[in-house]
Amino acid sequence: MEHDALDAGEARYELVISVDARGSGQYSDAEKPLMRRQIYEVLETAFAQAGVGRNAVHLEDRGDGVLISVPGRIAVARLLGLWMTELHEKLRLDNRREGRPLGLRVAMHVGPVRHDSEGICGDAVNLACGLADSSVARHLLEREQADLVLTVSESLYREVVAPGGKFIDPDRFAPARITLKGGEVTAWFQLPGRPAPALGQTTAPGISTTAASGSPAAEEDGYEDGERDGDGDGAAAYRAGRDMNVFRDTTFERSVHIGHNIGTDRRKD
């Protein structure tokens, strides 16, 4: 295996994949082995269907999930595209037969990874795990009652997702600013097989939609770019519904009434 030749002090740029099960604490001791078996079955089936040998990747058991690193010789686009498609399809079909559907939070990031005899470590690993465990991913999976939610880092979205490719559609991702242990980051979220998630309707703690110009969040949810804390970076979002308008730097030359008069007589000026 390629990793066997690496020293603990060496770092290689690899794809890190963190996989967590939804509501693992709700499984009884008797149910957890079944949950774990299903996780491994869907992962290994997806690897086989994507043409990625099981021995070609590093995999660590995390009890209620799995931590994976994929060497650089395997195209990241294959994991983001074909592997994710096969993973979702296998999980969706299995859940039709299961009394308790398995929900998975999957997160991906590419960065320097260090290997030792105990496993892998590094900031790239921490970020991938943080993305999978974020309140946004948790809330989105629960709110939509989905089988799977995918979260990718900003750099991975920009470099691999945004250009598009086979089974990779950037228009099905939506961005959000989230707070992790290392600070605030931008992450991109997808519900495989569905349109871009409406993160503007998500109310879980720690969520702030970026609503960048031209992004799915800005277009689908009706957000306009705004200012946050006066820094002018366009990070804050304002929703304008059917009966609302957003005014910026506007000077009114006379008294203005905004809104509707309901249940009152209409009078001419």
Short mmCIF file of C-alpha atoms in Angstrom, two decimals:
data_model
loop_
_atom_site.label_atom_id
_atom_site.label_comp_id
_atom_site.label_asym_id
_atom_site.label_seq_id
_atom_site.Cartn_x
_atom_site.Cartn_y
_atom_site.Cartn_z
CA MET A 1 0.00 0.00 0.00
CA GLU A 2 1.27 3.46 -0.90
CA HIS A 3 1.03 4.82 2.66
CA ASP A 4 3.33 2.13 4.05
CA ALA A 5 6.37 3.91 2.64
CA LEU A 6 5.58 7.24 4.32
CA ASP A 7 7.36 8.45 7.43
CA ALA A 8 5.38 10.10 10.19
CA GLY A 9 7.05 13.45 9.45
CA GLU A 10 6.07 13.47 5.78
CA ALA A 11 2.90 15.04 4.48
CA ARG A 12 1.11 14.33 1.22
CA TYR A 13 -1.76 16.26 -0.29
CA GLU A 14 -4.69 13.86 -0.14
CA LEU A 15 -8.46 13.90 -0.20
CA VAL A 16 -9.85 13.49 3.32
CA ILE A 17 -13.38 12.12 3.67
CA SER A 18 -15.21 12.13 6.99
CA VAL A 19 -18.36 10.00 7.27
CA ASP A 20 -20.69 10.25 10.29
CA ALA A 21 -24.00 8.50 10.99
CA ARG A 22 -27.09 10.48 11.92
CA GLY A 23 -28.38 10.08 15.47
CA SER A 24 -25.92 7.34 16.40
CA GLY A 25 -26.69 7.88 20.09
CA GLN A 26 -30.26 6.80 19.47
CA TYR A 27 -29.20 3.29 18.47
CA SER A 28 -29.22 0.65 21.19
CA ASP A 29 -26.17 -1.53 21.80
CA ALA A 30 -27.89 -4.32 19.89
CA GLU A 31 -28.62 -2.02 16.92
CA LYS A 32 -25.19 -0.40 16.60
CA PRO A 33 -23.45 -3.41 14.97
CA LEU A 34 -26.16 -3.38 12.29
CA MET A 35 -25.67 0.36 11.74
CA ARG A 36 -21.91 -0.09 11.42
CA ARG A 37 -22.30 -2.98 9.01
CA GLN A 38 -24.56 -0.90 6.78
CA ILE A 39 -22.06 1.98 6.78
CA TYR A 40 -19.27 -0.30 5.61
CA GLU A 41 -21.48 -2.01 3.03
CA VAL A 42 -22.52 1.24 1.35
CA LEU A 43 -18.96 2.62 1.41
CA GLU A 44 -17.36 -0.51 -0.01
CA THR A 45 -20.04 -0.91 -2.67
CA ALA A 46 -19.51 2.68 -3.76
CA PHE A 47 -15.73 2.20 -3.92
CA ALA A 48 -16.17 -0.91 -6.06
CA GLN A 49 -18.65 0.77 -8.42
CA ALA A 50 -16.34 3.79 -8.77
CA GLY A 51 -13.37 1.57 -9.63
CA VAL A 52 -11.41 2.52 -6.50
CA GLY A 53 -9.74 -0.46 -4.85
CA ARG A 54 -10.48 -0.82 -1.15
CA ASN A 55 -6.75 -1.34 -0.48
CA ALA A 56 -5.91 1.87 -2.34
CA VAL A 57 -7.36 4.10 0.40
CA HIS A 58 -6.66 4.55 4.08
CA LEU A 59 -9.71 3.89 6.27
CA GLU A 60 -10.08 4.36 10.03
CA ASP A 61 -13.03 3.20 12.07
CA ARG A 62 -14.63 5.92 14.21
CA GLY A 63 -17.36 3.89 15.92
CA ASP A 64 -20.31 5.73 14.43
CA GLY A 65 -18.46 6.68 11.27
CA VAL A 66 -15.34 6.34 9.16
CA LEU A 67 -12.35 8.54 8.37
CA ILE A 68 -10.85 8.06 4.91
CA SER A 69 -7.86 9.48 3.06
CA VAL A 70 -7.37 8.97 -0.67
CA PRO A 71 -3.91 9.27 -2.26
CA GLY A 72 -3.32 11.89 -4.92
CA ARG A 73 -2.96 9.37 -7.73
CA ILE A 74 -6.75 8.83 -7.58
CA ALA A 75 -8.67 11.72 -9.13
CA VAL A 76 -10.63 13.76 -6.61
CA ALA A 77 -13.36 14.27 -9.21
CA ARG A 78 -14.00 10.53 -9.25
CA LEU A 79 -14.78 10.55 -5.54
CA LEU A 80 -16.84 13.73 -5.71
CA GLY A 81 -18.74 12.55 -8.77
CA LEU A 82 -19.08 8.84 -9.41
CA TRP A 83 -18.31 7.62 -5.87
CA MET A 84 -20.80 10.01 -4.25
CA THR A 85 -23.45 9.07 -6.81
CA GLU A 86 -22.96 5.35 -6.11
CA LEU A 87 -22.89 5.97 -2.36
CA HIS A 88 -26.18 7.82 -2.44
CA GLU A 89 -27.85 5.25 -4.69
CA LYS A 90 -26.78 2.30 -2.53
CA LEU A 91 -27.85 4.10 0.65
CA ARG A 92 -31.19 5.11 -0.84
CA LEU A 93 -32.01 1.56 -1.93
CA ASP A 94 -30.91 0.05 1.38
CA ASN A 95 -33.00 2.50 3.36
CA ARG A 96 -36.15 1.33 1.59
CA ARG A 97 -35.70 -2.01 3.32
CA GLU A 98 -34.49 -0.81 6.71
CA GLY A 99 -36.80 -0.22 9.67
CA ARG A 100 -34.50 2.66 10.75
CA PRO A 101 -33.14 4.51 7.69
CA LEU A 102 -29.45 5.30 7.92
CA GLY A 103 -28.51 8.94 7.40
CA LEU A 104 -24.94 9.92 6.58
CA ARG A 105 -23.06 13.21 6.78
CA VAL A 106 -20.11 13.15 4.38
CA ALA A 107 -17.49 15.91 4.24
CA MET A 108 -14.50 16.33 1.93
CA HIS A 109 -11.38 18.48 1.87
CA VAL A 110 -7.98 18.23 0.17
CA GLY A 111 -4.87 19.15 2.12
CA PRO A 112 -1.60 17.91 3.66
CA VAL A 113 -2.08 14.66 5.59
CA ARG A 114 0.45 12.94 7.83
CA HIS A 115 0.40 9.19 8.42
CA ASP A 116 1.80 7.23 11.32
CA SER A 117 1.26 3.77 12.75
CA GLU A 118 -1.96 4.90 14.47
CA GLY A 119 -3.64 6.65 11.56
CA ILE A 120 -3.74 10.13 10.03
CA CYS A 121 -3.60 13.67 11.38
CA GLY A 122 -3.27 17.29 10.34
CA ASP A 123 -5.33 20.42 9.80
CA ALA A 124 -6.89 18.90 6.68
CA VAL A 125 -8.21 16.02 8.77
CA ASN A 126 -9.52 18.39 11.45
CA LEU A 127 -11.34 20.50 8.85
CA ALA A 128 -13.00 17.53 7.14
CA CYS A 129 -14.19 16.16 10.49
CA GLY A 130 -15.44 19.58 11.56
CA LEU A 131 -17.41 20.02 8.35
CA ALA A 132 -19.13 16.65 8.75
CA ASP A 133 -19.96 17.40 12.37
CA SER A 134 -21.17 20.97 11.79
CA SER A 135 -24.58 22.06 13.04
CA VAL A 136 -25.49 23.04 9.48
CA ALA A 137 -24.92 19.53 8.13
CA ARG A 138 -26.72 17.98 11.08
CA HIS A 139 -29.73 20.27 10.83
CA LEU A 140 -29.96 20.01 7.05
CA LEU A 141 -29.95 16.21 7.12
CA GLU A 142 -32.64 16.16 9.80
CA ARG A 143 -34.81 18.93 8.36
CA GLU A 144 -34.93 17.39 4.90
CA GLN A 145 -35.12 13.81 6.19
CA ALA A 146 -32.50 13.01 3.56
CA ASP A 147 -30.39 9.90 3.22
CA LEU A 148 -27.19 11.86 2.71
CA VAL A 149 -25.73 15.36 2.97
CA LEU A 150 -22.38 16.27 1.40
CA THR A 151 -20.24 19.14 2.65
CA VAL A 152 -17.11 20.33 0.86
CA SER A 153 -14.57 22.96 1.82
CA GLU A 154 -14.36 26.30 0.03
CA SER A 155 -11.08 25.37 -1.69
CA LEU A 156 -12.42 22.02 -2.87
CA TYR A 157 -15.56 23.65 -4.23
CA ARG A 158 -13.57 26.32 -6.05
CA GLU A 159 -10.99 23.97 -7.54
CA VAL A 160 -13.02 20.83 -8.34
CA VAL A 161 -16.76 21.39 -7.96
CA ALA A 162 -17.13 24.81 -9.62
CA PRO A 163 -15.63 23.71 -12.98
CA GLY A 164 -18.17 20.88 -13.05
CA GLY A 165 -17.72 17.43 -14.51
CA LYS A 166 -19.28 14.00 -14.79
CA PHE A 167 -21.79 13.62 -11.94
CA ILE A 168 -20.62 16.99 -10.53
CA ASP A 169 -23.10 19.87 -10.79
CA PRO A 170 -22.00 23.05 -9.00
CA ASP A 171 -25.53 24.48 -9.23
CA ARG A 172 -26.71 21.84 -6.74
CA PHE A 173 -24.45 23.22 -3.97
CA ALA A 174 -25.24 26.11 -1.64
CA PRO A 175 -22.75 28.01 0.58
CA ALA A 176 -22.88 28.93 4.26
CA ARG A 177 -20.50 30.48 6.76
CA ILE A 178 -20.05 28.15 9.72
CA THR A 179 -18.06 28.35 12.92
CA LEU A 180 -15.72 25.48 13.73
CA LYS A 181 -13.13 25.08 16.48
CA GLY A 182 -10.51 26.71 14.29
CA GLY A 183 -12.70 29.70 13.44
CA GLU A 184 -15.23 30.72 10.81
CA VAL A 185 -15.07 29.09 7.37
CA THR A 186 -17.15 28.88 4.23
CA ALA A 187 -18.53 25.46 3.34
CA TRP A 188 -20.68 24.22 0.46
CA PHE A 189 -23.60 21.85 1.02
CA GLN A 190 -25.37 19.41 -1.27
CA LEU A 191 -28.24 16.96 -0.89
CA PRO A 192 -27.38 14.40 -3.60
CA GLY A 193 -30.18 13.88 -6.06
CA ARG A 194 -31.90 17.15 -5.10
CA PRO A 195 -31.66 20.84 -6.03
CA ALA A 196 -29.37 23.13 -4.06
CA PRO A 197 -30.56 23.23 -0.41
CA ALA A 198 -32.37 26.36 0.77
CA LEU A 199 -29.96 27.28 3.54
CA GLY A 200 -31.71 30.62 4.00
CA GLN A 201 -34.53 28.69 5.66
CA THR A 202 -32.18 26.83 8.01
CA THR A 203 -32.38 28.08 11.59
CA ALA A 204 -29.80 25.94 13.36
CA PRO A 205 -27.22 27.80 15.48
CA GLY A 206 -23.97 28.72 13.76
CA ILE A 207 -25.45 29.25 10.28
CA SER A 208 -24.95 32.38 8.24
CA THR A 209 -25.72 32.12 4.53
CA THR A 210 -23.08 33.80 2.41
CA ALA A 211 -25.47 34.53 -0.47
CA ALA A 212 -22.62 35.51 -2.76
CA SER A 213 -23.67 37.11 -6.01
CA GLY A 214 -24.74 34.43 -8.46
CA SER A 215 -24.72 31.67 -5.83
CA PRO A 216 -27.64 29.26 -5.48
CA ALA A 217 -28.46 30.74 -2.07
CA ALA A 218 -28.72 34.21 -3.55
CA GLU A 219 -30.80 33.16 -6.53
CA GLU A 220 -33.12 30.54 -5.03
CA ASP A 221 -33.80 32.11 -1.68
CA GLY A 222 -34.29 35.70 -2.83
CA TYR A 223 -31.28 37.09 -0.98
CA GLU A 224 -29.55 40.31 -1.87
CA ASP A 225 -25.94 41.12 -1.11
CA GLY A 226 -25.50 43.31 1.97
CA GLU A 227 -22.91 44.47 4.44
CA ARG A 228 -21.93 42.77 7.65
CA ASP A 229 -20.51 44.78 10.54
CA GLY A 230 -19.75 47.62 8.13
CA ASP A 231 -16.96 45.73 6.38
CA GLY A 232 -18.71 45.72 3.01
CA ASP A 233 -17.81 42.12 2.20
CA GLY A 234 -21.36 41.18 1.15
CA ALA A 235 -21.57 38.35 3.68
CA ALA A 236 -24.85 39.31 5.32
CA ALA A 237 -28.14 38.53 3.61
CA TYR A 238 -31.51 40.27 3.55
CA ARG A 239 -34.66 38.49 2.40
CA ALA A 240 -37.18 40.45 0.33
CA GLY A 241 -40.48 38.63 0.12
CA ARG A 242 -43.46 39.34 -2.13
CA ASP A 243 -44.58 42.33 -0.08
CA MET A 244 -41.15 43.70 0.78
CA ASN A 245 -38.44 45.75 -0.87
CA VAL A 246 -34.83 46.32 0.10
CA PHE A 247 -33.58 49.93 -0.02
CA ARG A 248 -29.91 50.88 0.25
CA ASP A 249 -28.48 54.41 0.48
CA THR A 250 -31.86 55.79 -0.55
CA THR A 251 -32.97 59.37 0.12
CA PHE A 252 -36.72 60.06 0.06
CA GLU A 253 -37.67 63.63 -0.89
CA ARG A 254 -41.11 63.46 0.76
CA SER A 255 -42.99 61.38 3.31
CA VAL A 256 -43.29 57.78 2.19
CA HIS A 257 -45.75 55.11 3.32
CA ILE A 258 -44.39 51.59 2.95
CA GLY A 259 -46.80 48.66 3.20
CA HIS A 260 -50.50 48.03 2.88
CA ASN A 261 -53.44 49.58 4.71
CA ILE A 262 -55.67 46.72 5.75
CA GLY A 263 -59.22 47.31 6.98
CA THR A 264 -59.01 51.11 6.64
CA ASP A 265 -60.76 53.59 4.34
CA ARG A 266 -58.80 54.75 1.33
CA ARG A 267 -58.64 58.53 1.02
CA LYS A 268 -57.18 60.72 -1.64
CA ASP A 269 -54.51 63.22 -0.63
#
